[in-house]
Amino acid sequence: MDRIRIRGGNPLRGSIEVGGAKNAALPLMTASLLTDETLVLKNLPILADINTLCNLLLQHGVAIHMNGAGGDCAGRAVDFTAKDITNTTAPYDLVRKMRASVLVLGPLVARCGEAKVSLPGGCAIGARPVDLHIKGLELMGAQIEITGGYIVAKAPKGLHGAEIVFPKVSVGATENLLMAATLAKGETVLVNAAREPEVTDLVHCLVAMGAKISGIGTDTLRIQGVDRLHGARHMVVPDRIETGTYAMAAAITGGELDILNTRLDLISAAAKVLAQAGVEFTEIDNGIRVSRANGALHGIDVMTEPFPGFPTDLQAQMMALMCTAGGAAMITETIFENRFMHAPELMRMGARITVHGASALVRGVERLTGAPVMATDLRASVSLVLAGLAAEGETTVNRVYHLDRGYERLEEKLAACGADIERVRERDDD
Ligand code: UD1
């Protein structure tokens, strides 16, 4: 298995381009199932998770064609055409690789009147049920059975509109039910819907495909079902988690980075917290300049929340940053039950962290020291890379496949800005 080797201590300087958001691209790709015409997605990132979903869509009968750069396509563009859906089953072997595969459920039931999708099961950061997806579809008239590890959904006469009040904010359930509602008969109202930029990006794309949706960007979405959707061209929103991660890379190394193809408003909550900790943000043409103001960082308390709050997907990186800040920081995770798996690994690098239930108290140390580490999920892995960039000596981050799920050419981008970082391929290992 590949590893990343880092010799820490170099301040990062230069510019880094951010790609399209993975978490926007995945639901957008499944939206292609809603129409027999072509959906063109521009600015699609090249990541392991995108490949996994391509494989799933291919076996549903979607034709996928890379049409590259050119014309009005900024960056790479990929065509998705679900002319005939030949198979409505999402098998365990593909769904278990990536939980977001469950996002085919709503579109398949809405378009075909049936779907059989493997239950994704738990993962490294908690139980992660999909009960809200299932209950919402039932309210829209689907009959659902759980059998043999699969969600088997049937709506032979089609779905109908419903009022769905989410007891907790769920990005995935909002996206699944939003897509299903576009082809349901009548009006669906999603109350306490997720407002993450990736959800709003999906709404914009669905509207471009002919969906009738109001309340865009709010927590109440109203969808008037239509008989059919048509093709569209859509540009994937920039990845705010990649943006925030590189902002913290600049901060943790005491450097200065121009982070391009992105926007400050996508990371407002994180930027506000980071500014209080001593990180400086300036809006520049097509991006953000991030530097560490006046040298020192100070500890600051952070609580993860649904958007527009501080994102859970930046919590691990924030913890790495706080490890060498002056004073103490209390980091509280409210979205996932088990998302501090990076804490013991950071402690192996000399961090002083005490975890108590959903909170972690981080007491800043003078410096971290390099060590071999590994993580069990994507954002935890990148937090160890950040720690390695700041640590004295050599850090090896194992299980790099987690990073490849969500960061395109991470080590190349960091190396181009002065980091001493390389990928050690398995065959190069002794
Ligand atoms: C998405 C993101 C993920 C991010 C998360 C929270 C994608 C592909 N992934 O995941 O990176 O960390 O949002 O911002 O976009 N829940 C239930 N029942 C459900 C659904 C969710 O109890 O049916 C719970 C979850 O266990 C979790 C919370 O709701 O505690 C939020 O989860 P949710 O917003 O659904 O996360 P995902 O869509 O899976």
PDB file of N, CA and C in Angstrom, residues 98-195:
ATOM      1  N   MET A  98     -18.111   2.903  -0.850  1.00  0.00           N
ATOM      2  CA  MET A  98     -18.394   4.321  -0.668  1.00  0.00           C
ATOM      3  C   MET A  98     -19.858   4.515  -0.303  1.00  0.00           C
ATOM      4  N   ARG A  99     -20.094   5.084   0.879  1.00  0.00           N
ATOM      5  CA  ARG A  99     -21.453   5.236   1.388  1.00  0.00           C
ATOM      6  C   ARG A  99     -22.328   6.102   0.479  1.00  0.00           C
ATOM      7  N   ALA A 100     -21.697   7.098  -0.170  1.00  0.00           N
ATOM      8  CA  ALA A 100     -22.494   8.023  -0.990  1.00  0.00           C
ATOM      9  C   ALA A 100     -23.194   7.309  -2.144  1.00  0.00           C
ATOM     10  N   SER A 101     -22.843   6.034  -2.395  1.00  0.00           N
ATOM     11  CA  SER A 101     -23.532   5.263  -3.439  1.00  0.00           C
ATOM     12  C   SER A 101     -25.041   5.195  -3.183  1.00  0.00           C
ATOM     13  N   VAL A 102     -25.434   5.354  -1.918  1.00  0.00           N
ATOM     14  CA  VAL A 102     -26.862   5.282  -1.576  1.00  0.00           C
ATOM     15  C   VAL A 102     -27.641   6.417  -2.257  1.00  0.00           C
ATOM     16  N   LEU A 103     -26.921   7.404  -2.794  1.00  0.00           N
ATOM     17  CA  LEU A 103     -27.581   8.521  -3.486  1.00  0.00           C
ATOM     18  C   LEU A 103     -28.204   8.110  -4.821  1.00  0.00           C
ATOM     19  N   VAL A 104     -28.006   6.863  -5.262  1.00  0.00           N
ATOM     20  CA  VAL A 104     -28.722   6.413  -6.469  1.00  0.00           C
ATOM     21  C   VAL A 104     -30.161   6.024  -6.127  1.00  0.00           C
ATOM     22  N   LEU A 105     -30.444   5.825  -4.827  1.00  0.00           N
ATOM     23  CA  LEU A 105     -31.762   5.305  -4.423  1.00  0.00           C
ATOM     24  C   LEU A 105     -32.914   6.225  -4.874  1.00  0.00           C
ATOM     25  N   GLY A 106     -32.867   7.488  -4.465  1.00  0.00           N
ATOM     26  CA  GLY A 106     -33.954   8.419  -4.800  1.00  0.00           C
ATOM     27  C   GLY A 106     -34.163   8.543  -6.304  1.00  0.00           C
ATOM     28  N   PRO A 107     -33.082   8.828  -7.070  1.00  0.00           N
ATOM     29  CA  PRO A 107     -33.264   8.959  -8.527  1.00  0.00           C
ATOM     30  C   PRO A 107     -33.795   7.692  -9.186  1.00  0.00           C
ATOM     31  N   LEU A 108     -33.318   6.515  -8.771  1.00  0.00           N
ATOM     32  CA  LEU A 108     -33.790   5.272  -9.420  1.00  0.00           C
ATOM     33  C   LEU A 108     -35.273   5.042  -9.151  1.00  0.00           C
ATOM     34  N   VAL A 109     -35.693   5.215  -7.889  1.00  0.00           N
ATOM     35  CA  VAL A 109     -37.120   4.993  -7.579  1.00  0.00           C
ATOM     36  C   VAL A 109     -37.980   6.008  -8.335  1.00  0.00           C
ATOM     37  N   ALA A 110     -37.515   7.259  -8.377  1.00  0.00           N
ATOM     38  CA  ALA A 110     -38.305   8.300  -9.041  1.00  0.00           C
ATOM     39  C   ALA A 110     -38.437   8.014 -10.537  1.00  0.00           C
ATOM     40  N   ARG A 111     -37.370   7.576 -11.166  1.00  0.00           N
ATOM     41  CA  ARG A 111     -37.410   7.401 -12.641  1.00  0.00           C
ATOM     42  C   ARG A 111     -37.952   6.031 -13.021  1.00  0.00           C
ATOM     43  N   CYS A 112     -37.588   4.977 -12.284  1.00  0.00           N
ATOM     44  CA  CYS A 112     -37.925   3.608 -12.714  1.00  0.00           C
ATOM     45  C   CYS A 112     -39.036   2.972 -11.879  1.00  0.00           C
ATOM     46  N   GLY A 113     -39.391   3.602 -10.742  1.00  0.00           N
ATOM     47  CA  GLY A 113     -40.429   3.012  -9.890  1.00  0.00           C
ATOM     48  C   GLY A 113     -39.903   1.863  -9.044  1.00  0.00           C
ATOM     49  N   GLU A 114     -38.627   1.627  -9.067  1.00  0.00           N
ATOM     50  CA  GLU A 114     -38.053   0.564  -8.220  1.00  0.00           C
ATOM     51  C   GLU A 114     -36.542   0.743  -8.097  1.00  0.00           C
ATOM     52  N   ALA A 115     -36.013   0.195  -6.986  1.00  0.00           N
ATOM     53  CA  ALA A 115     -34.550   0.173  -6.804  1.00  0.00           C
ATOM     54  C   ALA A 115     -34.223  -0.831  -5.716  1.00  0.00           C
ATOM     55  N   LYS A 116     -33.061  -1.432  -5.867  1.00  0.00           N
ATOM     56  CA  LYS A 116     -32.574  -2.349  -4.833  1.00  0.00           C
ATOM     57  C   LYS A 116     -31.141  -1.915  -4.551  1.00  0.00           C
ATOM     58  N   VAL A 117     -30.950  -1.298  -3.385  1.00  0.00           N
ATOM     59  CA  VAL A 117     -29.653  -0.697  -3.083  1.00  0.00           C
ATOM     60  C   VAL A 117     -29.112  -1.293  -1.797  1.00  0.00           C
ATOM     61  N   SER A 118     -27.884  -1.744  -1.839  1.00  0.00           N
ATOM     62  CA  SER A 118     -27.284  -2.334  -0.641  1.00  0.00           C
ATOM     63  C   SER A 118     -27.254  -1.307   0.481  1.00  0.00           C
ATOM     64  N   LEU A 119     -27.539  -1.758   1.714  1.00  0.00           N
ATOM     65  CA  LEU A 119     -27.400  -0.862   2.863  1.00  0.00           C
ATOM     66  C   LEU A 119     -25.912  -0.603   3.059  1.00  0.00           C
ATOM     67  N   PRO A 120     -25.513   0.662   3.229  1.00  0.00           N
ATOM     68  CA  PRO A 120     -24.068   0.925   3.308  1.00  0.00           C
ATOM     69  C   PRO A 120     -23.396   0.407   4.581  1.00  0.00           C
ATOM     70  N   GLY A 121     -24.139   0.264   5.685  1.00  0.00           N
ATOM     71  CA  GLY A 121     -23.486  -0.212   6.911  1.00  0.00           C
ATOM     72  C   GLY A 121     -22.729   0.898   7.618  1.00  0.00           C
ATOM     73  N   GLY A 122     -22.022   0.534   8.687  1.00  0.00           N
ATOM     74  CA  GLY A 122     -21.298   1.540   9.486  1.00  0.00           C
ATOM     75  C   GLY A 122     -19.995   1.918   8.818  1.00  0.00           C
ATOM     76  N   CYS A 123     -19.284   2.852   9.433  1.00  0.00           N
ATOM     77  CA  CYS A 123     -17.957   3.183   8.900  1.00  0.00           C
ATOM     78  C   CYS A 123     -17.112   3.694  10.039  1.00  0.00           C
ATOM     79  N   ALA A 124     -15.893   4.099   9.723  1.00  0.00           N
ATOM     80  CA  ALA A 124     -14.917   4.430  10.765  1.00  0.00           C
ATOM     81  C   ALA A 124     -15.366   5.574  11.669  1.00  0.00           C
ATOM     82  N   ILE A 125     -16.257   6.440  11.190  1.00  0.00           N
ATOM     83  CA  ILE A 125     -16.597   7.602  12.023  1.00  0.00           C
ATOM     84  C   ILE A 125     -17.947   7.457  12.726  1.00  0.00           C
ATOM     85  N   GLY A 126     -18.553   6.267  12.654  1.00  0.00           N
ATOM     86  CA  GLY A 126     -19.791   6.070  13.409  1.00  0.00           C
ATOM     87  C   GLY A 126     -20.773   5.169  12.692  1.00  0.00           C
ATOM     88  N   ALA A 127     -21.959   5.047  13.279  1.00  0.00           N
ATOM     89  CA  ALA A 127     -22.964   4.099  12.768  1.00  0.00           C
ATOM     90  C   ALA A 127     -23.527   4.547  11.411  1.00  0.00           C
ATOM     91  N   ARG A 128     -23.758   5.813  11.245  1.00  0.00           N
ATOM     92  CA  ARG A 128     -24.251   6.424   9.990  1.00  0.00           C
ATOM     93  C   ARG A 128     -25.430   5.686   9.357  1.00  0.00           C
ATOM     94  N   PRO A 129     -26.581   5.716  10.026  1.00  0.00           N
ATOM     95  CA  PRO A 129     -27.770   5.074   9.443  1.00  0.00           C
ATOM     96  C   PRO A 129     -28.299   5.844   8.229  1.00  0.00           C
ATOM     97  N   VAL A 130     -29.212   5.196   7.465  1.00  0.00           N
ATOM     98  CA  VAL A 130     -29.855   5.886   6.332  1.00  0.00           C
ATOM     99  C   VAL A 130     -31.377   5.900   6.518  1.00  0.00           C
ATOM    100  N   ASP A 131     -31.796   5.864   7.807  1.00  0.00           N
ATOM    101  CA  ASP A 131     -33.228   5.812   8.106  1.00  0.00           C
ATOM    102  C   ASP A 131     -33.989   7.028   7.563  1.00  0.00           C
ATOM    103  N   LEU A 132     -33.347   8.194   7.548  1.00  0.00           N
ATOM    104  CA  LEU A 132     -34.054   9.391   7.085  1.00  0.00           C
ATOM    105  C   LEU A 132     -34.318   9.333   5.581  1.00  0.00           C
ATOM    106  N   HIS A 133     -33.382   8.724   4.838  1.00  0.00           N
ATOM    107  CA  HIS A 133     -33.585   8.549   3.394  1.00  0.00           C
ATOM    108  C   HIS A 133     -34.815   7.645   3.181  1.00  0.00           C
ATOM    109  N   ILE A 134     -34.851   6.549   3.954  1.00  0.00           N
ATOM    110  CA  ILE A 134     -35.900   5.541   3.775  1.00  0.00           C
ATOM    111  C   ILE A 134     -37.264   6.093   4.188  1.00  0.00           C
ATOM    112  N   LYS A 135     -37.314   6.754   5.367  1.00  0.00           N
ATOM    113  CA  LYS A 135     -38.604   7.285   5.847  1.00  0.00           C
ATOM    114  C   LYS A 135     -39.160   8.313   4.878  1.00  0.00           C
ATOM    115  N   GLY A 136     -38.294   9.149   4.342  1.00  0.00           N
ATOM    116  CA  GLY A 136     -38.737  10.181   3.395  1.00  0.00           C
ATOM    117  C   GLY A 136     -39.353   9.559   2.152  1.00  0.00           C
ATOM    118  N   LEU A 137     -38.703   8.528   1.615  1.00  0.00           N
ATOM    119  CA  LEU A 137     -39.250   7.882   0.405  1.00  0.00           C
ATOM    120  C   LEU A 137     -40.579   7.198   0.714  1.00  0.00           C
ATOM    121  N   GLU A 138     -40.699   6.636   1.925  1.00  0.00           N
ATOM    122  CA  GLU A 138     -41.983   6.020   2.311  1.00  0.00           C
ATOM    123  C   GLU A 138     -43.089   7.068   2.339  1.00  0.00           C
ATOM    124  N   LEU A 139     -42.762   8.255   2.898  1.00  0.00           N
ATOM    125  CA  LEU A 139     -43.777   9.326   2.929  1.00  0.00           C
ATOM    126  C   LEU A 139     -44.183   9.739   1.513  1.00  0.00           C
ATOM    127  N   MET A 140     -43.278   9.521   0.560  1.00  0.00           N
ATOM    128  CA  MET A 140     -43.585   9.863  -0.841  1.00  0.00           C
ATOM    129  C   MET A 140     -44.250   8.686  -1.571  1.00  0.00           C
ATOM    130  N   GLY A 141     -44.617   7.661  -0.825  1.00  0.00           N
ATOM    131  CA  GLY A 141     -45.418   6.581  -1.419  1.00  0.00           C
ATOM    132  C   GLY A 141     -44.646   5.332  -1.801  1.00  0.00           C
ATOM    133  N   ALA A 142     -43.346   5.274  -1.540  1.00  0.00           N
ATOM    134  CA  ALA A 142     -42.595   4.055  -1.879  1.00  0.00           C
ATOM    135  C   ALA A 142     -42.840   2.991  -0.811  1.00  0.00           C
ATOM    136  N   GLN A 143     -42.904   1.738  -1.267  1.00  0.00           N
ATOM    137  CA  GLN A 143     -42.967   0.632  -0.305  1.00  0.00           C
ATOM    138  C   GLN A 143     -41.548   0.100  -0.160  1.00  0.00           C
ATOM    139  N   ILE A 144     -41.086   0.058   1.091  1.00  0.00           N
ATOM    140  CA  ILE A 144     -39.678  -0.297   1.287  1.00  0.00           C
ATOM    141  C   ILE A 144     -39.547  -1.470   2.242  1.00  0.00           C
ATOM    142  N   GLU A 145     -38.738  -2.413   1.846  1.00  0.00           N
ATOM    143  CA  GLU A 145     -38.417  -3.570   2.693  1.00  0.00           C
ATOM    144  C   GLU A 145     -36.905  -3.647   2.819  1.00  0.00           C
ATOM    145  N   ILE A 146     -36.440  -4.055   3.983  1.00  0.00           N
ATOM    146  CA  ILE A 146     -35.004  -4.308   4.119  1.00  0.00           C
ATOM    147  C   ILE A 146     -34.857  -5.818   4.102  1.00  0.00           C
ATOM    148  N   THR A 147     -34.173  -6.330   3.107  1.00  0.00           N
ATOM    149  CA  THR A 147     -34.036  -7.776   3.021  1.00  0.00           C
ATOM    150  C   THR A 147     -32.673  -8.165   2.447  1.00  0.00           C
ATOM    151  N   GLY A 148     -32.046  -9.111   3.097  1.00  0.00           N
ATOM    152  CA  GLY A 148     -30.735  -9.598   2.646  1.00  0.00           C
ATOM    153  C   GLY A 148     -29.685  -8.497   2.590  1.00  0.00           C
ATOM    154  N   GLY A 149     -29.801  -7.489   3.471  1.00  0.00           N
ATOM    155  CA  GLY A 149     -28.811  -6.402   3.479  1.00  0.00           C
ATOM    156  C   GLY A 149     -29.098  -5.335   2.437  1.00  0.00           C
ATOM    157  N   TYR A 150     -30.256  -5.453   1.777  1.00  0.00           N
ATOM    158  CA  TYR A 150     -30.592  -4.477   0.725  1.00  0.00           C
ATOM    159  C   TYR A 150     -31.834  -3.663   1.099  1.00  0.00           C
ATOM    160  N   ILE A 151     -31.869  -2.421   0.618  1.00  0.00           N
ATOM    161  CA  ILE A 151     -33.083  -1.603   0.677  1.00  0.00           C
ATOM    162  C   ILE A 151     -33.813  -1.907  -0.629  1.00  0.00           C
ATOM    163  N   VAL A 152     -35.002  -2.514  -0.526  1.00  0.00           N
ATOM    164  CA  VAL A 152     -35.754  -2.814  -1.747  1.00  0.00           C
ATOM    165  C   VAL A 152     -36.954  -1.868  -1.781  1.00  0.00           C
ATOM    166  N   ALA A 153     -36.944  -0.947  -2.724  1.00  0.00           N
ATOM    167  CA  ALA A 153     -37.979   0.091  -2.787  1.00  0.00           C
ATOM    168  C   ALA A 153     -38.801  -0.078  -4.049  1.00  0.00           C
ATOM    169  N   LYS A 154     -40.144   0.048  -3.869  1.00  0.00           N
ATOM    170  CA  LYS A 154     -41.030  -0.079  -5.043  1.00  0.00           C
ATOM    171  C   LYS A 154     -42.054   1.046  -5.032  1.00  0.00           C
ATOM    172  N   ALA A 155     -42.270   1.637  -6.173  1.00  0.00           N
ATOM    173  CA  ALA A 155     -43.318   2.654  -6.319  1.00  0.00           C
ATOM    174  C   ALA A 155     -43.857   2.509  -7.736  1.00  0.00           C
ATOM    175  N   PRO A 156     -44.604   1.393  -8.005  1.00  0.00           N
ATOM    176  CA  PRO A 156     -45.004   1.115  -9.381  1.00  0.00           C
ATOM    177  C   PRO A 156     -45.848   2.231 -10.009  1.00  0.00           C
ATOM    178  N   LYS A 157     -46.599   2.949  -9.167  1.00  0.00           N
ATOM    179  CA  LYS A 157     -47.418   4.041  -9.736  1.00  0.00           C
ATOM    180  C   LYS A 157     -46.707   5.384  -9.624  1.00  0.00           C
ATOM    181  N   GLY A 158     -45.449   5.362  -9.277  1.00  0.00           N
ATOM    182  CA  GLY A 158     -44.681   6.611  -9.146  1.00  0.00           C
ATOM    183  C   GLY A 158     -44.763   7.167  -7.731  1.00  0.00           C
ATOM    184  N   LEU A 159     -43.933   8.153  -7.457  1.00  0.00           N
ATOM    185  CA  LEU A 159     -43.918   8.792  -6.131  1.00  0.00           C
ATOM    186  C   LEU A 159     -44.873   9.975  -6.127  1.00  0.00           C
ATOM    187  N   HIS A 160     -45.349  10.337  -4.928  1.00  0.00           N
ATOM    188  CA  HIS A 160     -46.145  11.570  -4.828  1.00  0.00           C
ATOM    189  C   HIS A 160     -45.492  12.540  -3.846  1.00  0.00           C
ATOM    190  N   GLY A 161     -45.875  13.781  -3.920  1.00  0.00           N
ATOM    191  CA  GLY A 161     -45.305  14.801  -3.046  1.00  0.00           C
ATOM    192  C   GLY A 161     -45.676  14.543  -1.589  1.00  0.00           C
ATOM    193  N   ALA A 162     -44.892  15.107  -0.670  1.00  0.00           N
ATOM    194  CA  ALA A 162     -45.160  14.930   0.765  1.00  0.00           C
ATOM    195  C   ALA A 162     -44.467  16.044   1.525  1.00  0.00           C
ATOM    196  N   GLU A 163     -44.916  16.260   2.782  1.00  0.00           N
ATOM    197  CA  GLU A 163     -44.166  17.168   3.644  1.00  0.00           C
ATOM    198  C   GLU A 163     -43.241  16.312   4.489  1.00  0.00           C
ATOM    199  N   ILE A 164     -41.967  16.553   4.392  1.00  0.00           N
ATOM    200  CA  ILE A 164     -40.985  15.748   5.118  1.00  0.00           C
ATOM    201  C   ILE A 164     -40.215  16.665   6.062  1.00  0.00           C
ATOM    202  N   VAL A 165     -40.359  16.397   7.356  1.00  0.00           N
ATOM    203  CA  VAL A 165     -39.677  17.215   8.359  1.00  0.00           C
ATOM    204  C   VAL A 165     -38.511  16.382   8.898  1.00  0.00           C
ATOM    205  N   PHE A 166     -37.302  16.821   8.635  1.00  0.00           N
ATOM    206  CA  PHE A 166     -36.141  16.054   9.105  1.00  0.00           C
ATOM    207  C   PHE A 166     -35.921  16.303  10.600  1.00  0.00           C
ATOM    208  N   PRO A 167     -35.839  15.247  11.408  1.00  0.00           N
ATOM    209  CA  PRO A 167     -35.572  15.453  12.841  1.00  0.00           C
ATOM    210  C   PRO A 167     -34.134  15.911  13.088  1.00  0.00           C
ATOM    211  N   LYS A 168     -33.234  15.612  12.160  1.00  0.00           N
ATOM    212  CA  LYS A 168     -31.871  16.164  12.240  1.00  0.00           C
ATOM    213  C   LYS A 168     -31.406  16.485  10.823  1.00  0.00           C
ATOM    214  N   VAL A 169     -30.448  17.396  10.737  1.00  0.00           N
ATOM    215  CA  VAL A 169     -30.006  17.826   9.404  1.00  0.00           C
ATOM    216  C   VAL A 169     -29.155  16.728   8.774  1.00  0.00           C
ATOM    217  N   SER A 170     -29.540  16.291   7.596  1.00  0.00           N
ATOM    218  CA  SER A 170     -28.755  15.275   6.886  1.00  0.00           C
ATOM    219  C   SER A 170     -28.520  15.730   5.447  1.00  0.00           C
ATOM    220  N   VAL A 171     -27.265  15.825   5.097  1.00  0.00           N
ATOM    221  CA  VAL A 171     -26.898  16.235   3.739  1.00  0.00           C
ATOM    222  C   VAL A 171     -27.399  15.193   2.738  1.00  0.00           C
ATOM    223  N   GLY A 172     -27.055  13.934   2.977  1.00  0.00           N
ATOM    224  CA  GLY A 172     -27.390  12.870   2.027  1.00  0.00           C
ATOM    225  C   GLY A 172     -28.899  12.676   1.880  1.00  0.00           C
ATOM    226  N   ALA A 173     -29.630  12.684   3.017  1.00  0.00           N
ATOM    227  CA  ALA A 173     -31.075  12.472   2.940  1.00  0.00           C
ATOM    228  C   ALA A 173     -31.738  13.636   2.198  1.00  0.00           C
ATOM    229  N   THR A 174     -31.267  14.856   2.455  1.00  0.00           N
ATOM    230  CA  THR A 174     -31.817  16.015   1.726  1.00  0.00           C
ATOM    231  C   THR A 174     -31.609  15.815   0.225  1.00  0.00           C
ATOM    232  N   GLU A 175     -30.389  15.396  -0.157  1.00  0.00           N
ATOM    233  CA  GLU A 175     -30.078  15.255  -1.587  1.00  0.00           C
ATOM    234  C   GLU A 175     -30.902  14.138  -2.231  1.00  0.00           C
ATOM    235  N   ASN A 176     -30.999  12.997  -1.543  1.00  0.00           N
ATOM    236  CA  ASN A 176     -31.730  11.859  -2.108  1.00  0.00           C
ATOM    237  C   ASN A 176     -33.203  12.209  -2.335  1.00  0.00           C
ATOM    238  N   LEU A 177     -33.813  12.850  -1.307  1.00  0.00           N
ATOM    239  CA  LEU A 177     -35.248  13.135  -1.382  1.00  0.00           C
ATOM    240  C   LEU A 177     -35.534  14.301  -2.334  1.00  0.00           C
ATOM    241  N   LEU A 178     -34.613  15.247  -2.377  1.00  0.00           N
ATOM    242  CA  LEU A 178     -34.728  16.357  -3.335  1.00  0.00           C
ATOM    243  C   LEU A 178     -34.777  15.807  -4.758  1.00  0.00           C
ATOM    244  N   MET A 179     -33.868  14.894  -5.071  1.00  0.00           N
ATOM    245  CA  MET A 179     -33.830  14.338  -6.432  1.00  0.00           C
ATOM    246  C   MET A 179     -35.106  13.547  -6.710  1.00  0.00           C
ATOM    247  N   ALA A 180     -35.534  12.737  -5.711  1.00  0.00           N
ATOM    248  CA  ALA A 180     -36.753  11.945  -5.909  1.00  0.00           C
ATOM    249  C   ALA A 180     -37.947  12.855  -6.145  1.00  0.00           C
ATOM    250  N   ALA A 181     -38.010  13.972  -5.405  1.00  0.00           N
ATOM    251  CA  ALA A 181     -39.177  14.858  -5.469  1.00  0.00           C
ATOM    252  C   ALA A 181     -39.311  15.555  -6.819  1.00  0.00           C
ATOM    253  N   THR A 182     -38.208  15.697  -7.552  1.00  0.00           N
ATOM    254  CA  THR A 182     -38.295  16.424  -8.833  1.00  0.00           C
ATOM    255  C   THR A 182     -39.233  15.716  -9.814  1.00  0.00           C
ATOM    256  N   LEU A 183     -39.337  14.376  -9.705  1.00  0.00           N
ATOM    257  CA  LEU A 183     -40.196  13.622 -10.641  1.00  0.00           C
ATOM    258  C   LEU A 183     -41.457  13.077  -9.959  1.00  0.00           C
ATOM    259  N   ALA A 184     -41.717  13.472  -8.697  1.00  0.00           N
ATOM    260  CA  ALA A 184     -42.921  12.989  -7.994  1.00  0.00           C
ATOM    261  C   ALA A 184     -44.133  13.814  -8.433  1.00  0.00           C
ATOM    262  N   LYS A 185     -45.321  13.241  -8.206  1.00  0.00           N
ATOM    263  CA  LYS A 185     -46.543  13.990  -8.560  1.00  0.00           C
ATOM    264  C   LYS A 185     -46.864  14.969  -7.433  1.00  0.00           C
ATOM    265  N   GLY A 186     -47.001  16.240  -7.766  1.00  0.00           N
ATOM    266  CA  GLY A 186     -47.389  17.225  -6.756  1.00  0.00           C
ATOM    267  C   GLY A 186     -46.200  17.824  -6.032  1.00  0.00           C
ATOM    268  N   GLU A 187     -46.508  18.486  -4.890  1.00  0.00           N
ATOM    269  CA  GLU A 187     -45.477  19.269  -4.194  1.00  0.00           C
ATOM    270  C   GLU A 187     -44.867  18.500  -3.023  1.00  0.00           C
ATOM    271  N   THR A 188     -43.564  18.588  -2.919  1.00  0.00           N
ATOM    272  CA  THR A 188     -42.848  18.055  -1.749  1.00  0.00           C
ATOM    273  C   THR A 188     -42.222  19.230  -1.020  1.00  0.00           C
ATOM    274  N   VAL A 189     -42.333  19.206   0.318  1.00  0.00           N
ATOM    275  CA  VAL A 189     -41.677  20.244   1.116  1.00  0.00           C
ATOM    276  C   VAL A 189     -40.677  19.549   2.033  1.00  0.00           C
ATOM    277  N   LEU A 190     -39.424  19.962   1.948  1.00  0.00           N
ATOM    278  CA  LEU A 190     -38.391  19.407   2.825  1.00  0.00           C
ATOM    279  C   LEU A 190     -38.102  20.450   3.899  1.00  0.00           C
ATOM    280  N   VAL A 191     -38.441  20.109   5.146  1.00  0.00           N
ATOM    281  CA  VAL A 191     -38.282  21.057   6.252  1.00  0.00           C
ATOM    282  C   VAL A 191     -37.083  20.629   7.095  1.00  0.00           C
ATOM    283  N   ASN A 192     -36.284  21.623   7.529  1.00  0.00           N
ATOM    284  CA  ASN A 192     -35.004  21.364   8.224  1.00  0.00           C
ATOM    285  C   ASN A 192     -34.037  20.638   7.268  1.00  0.00           C
ATOM    286  N   ALA A 193     -34.085  21.078   6.018  1.00  0.00           N
ATOM    287  CA  ALA A 193     -33.186  20.512   4.999  1.00  0.00           C
ATOM    288  C   ALA A 193     -31.760  21.033   5.215  1.00  0.00           C
ATOM    289  N   ALA A 194     -30.785  20.252   4.743  1.00  0.00           N
ATOM    290  CA  ALA A 194     -29.392  20.699   4.808  1.00  0.00           C
ATOM    291  C   ALA A 194     -29.195  21.871   3.850  1.00  0.00           C
ATOM    292  N   ARG A 195     -28.334  22.825   4.252  1.00  0.00           N
ATOM    293  CA  ARG A 195     -28.075  24.021   3.421  1.00  0.00           C
ATOM    294  C   ARG A 195     -26.633  24.052   2.939  1.00  0.00           C
TER     295      ARG A 195
END
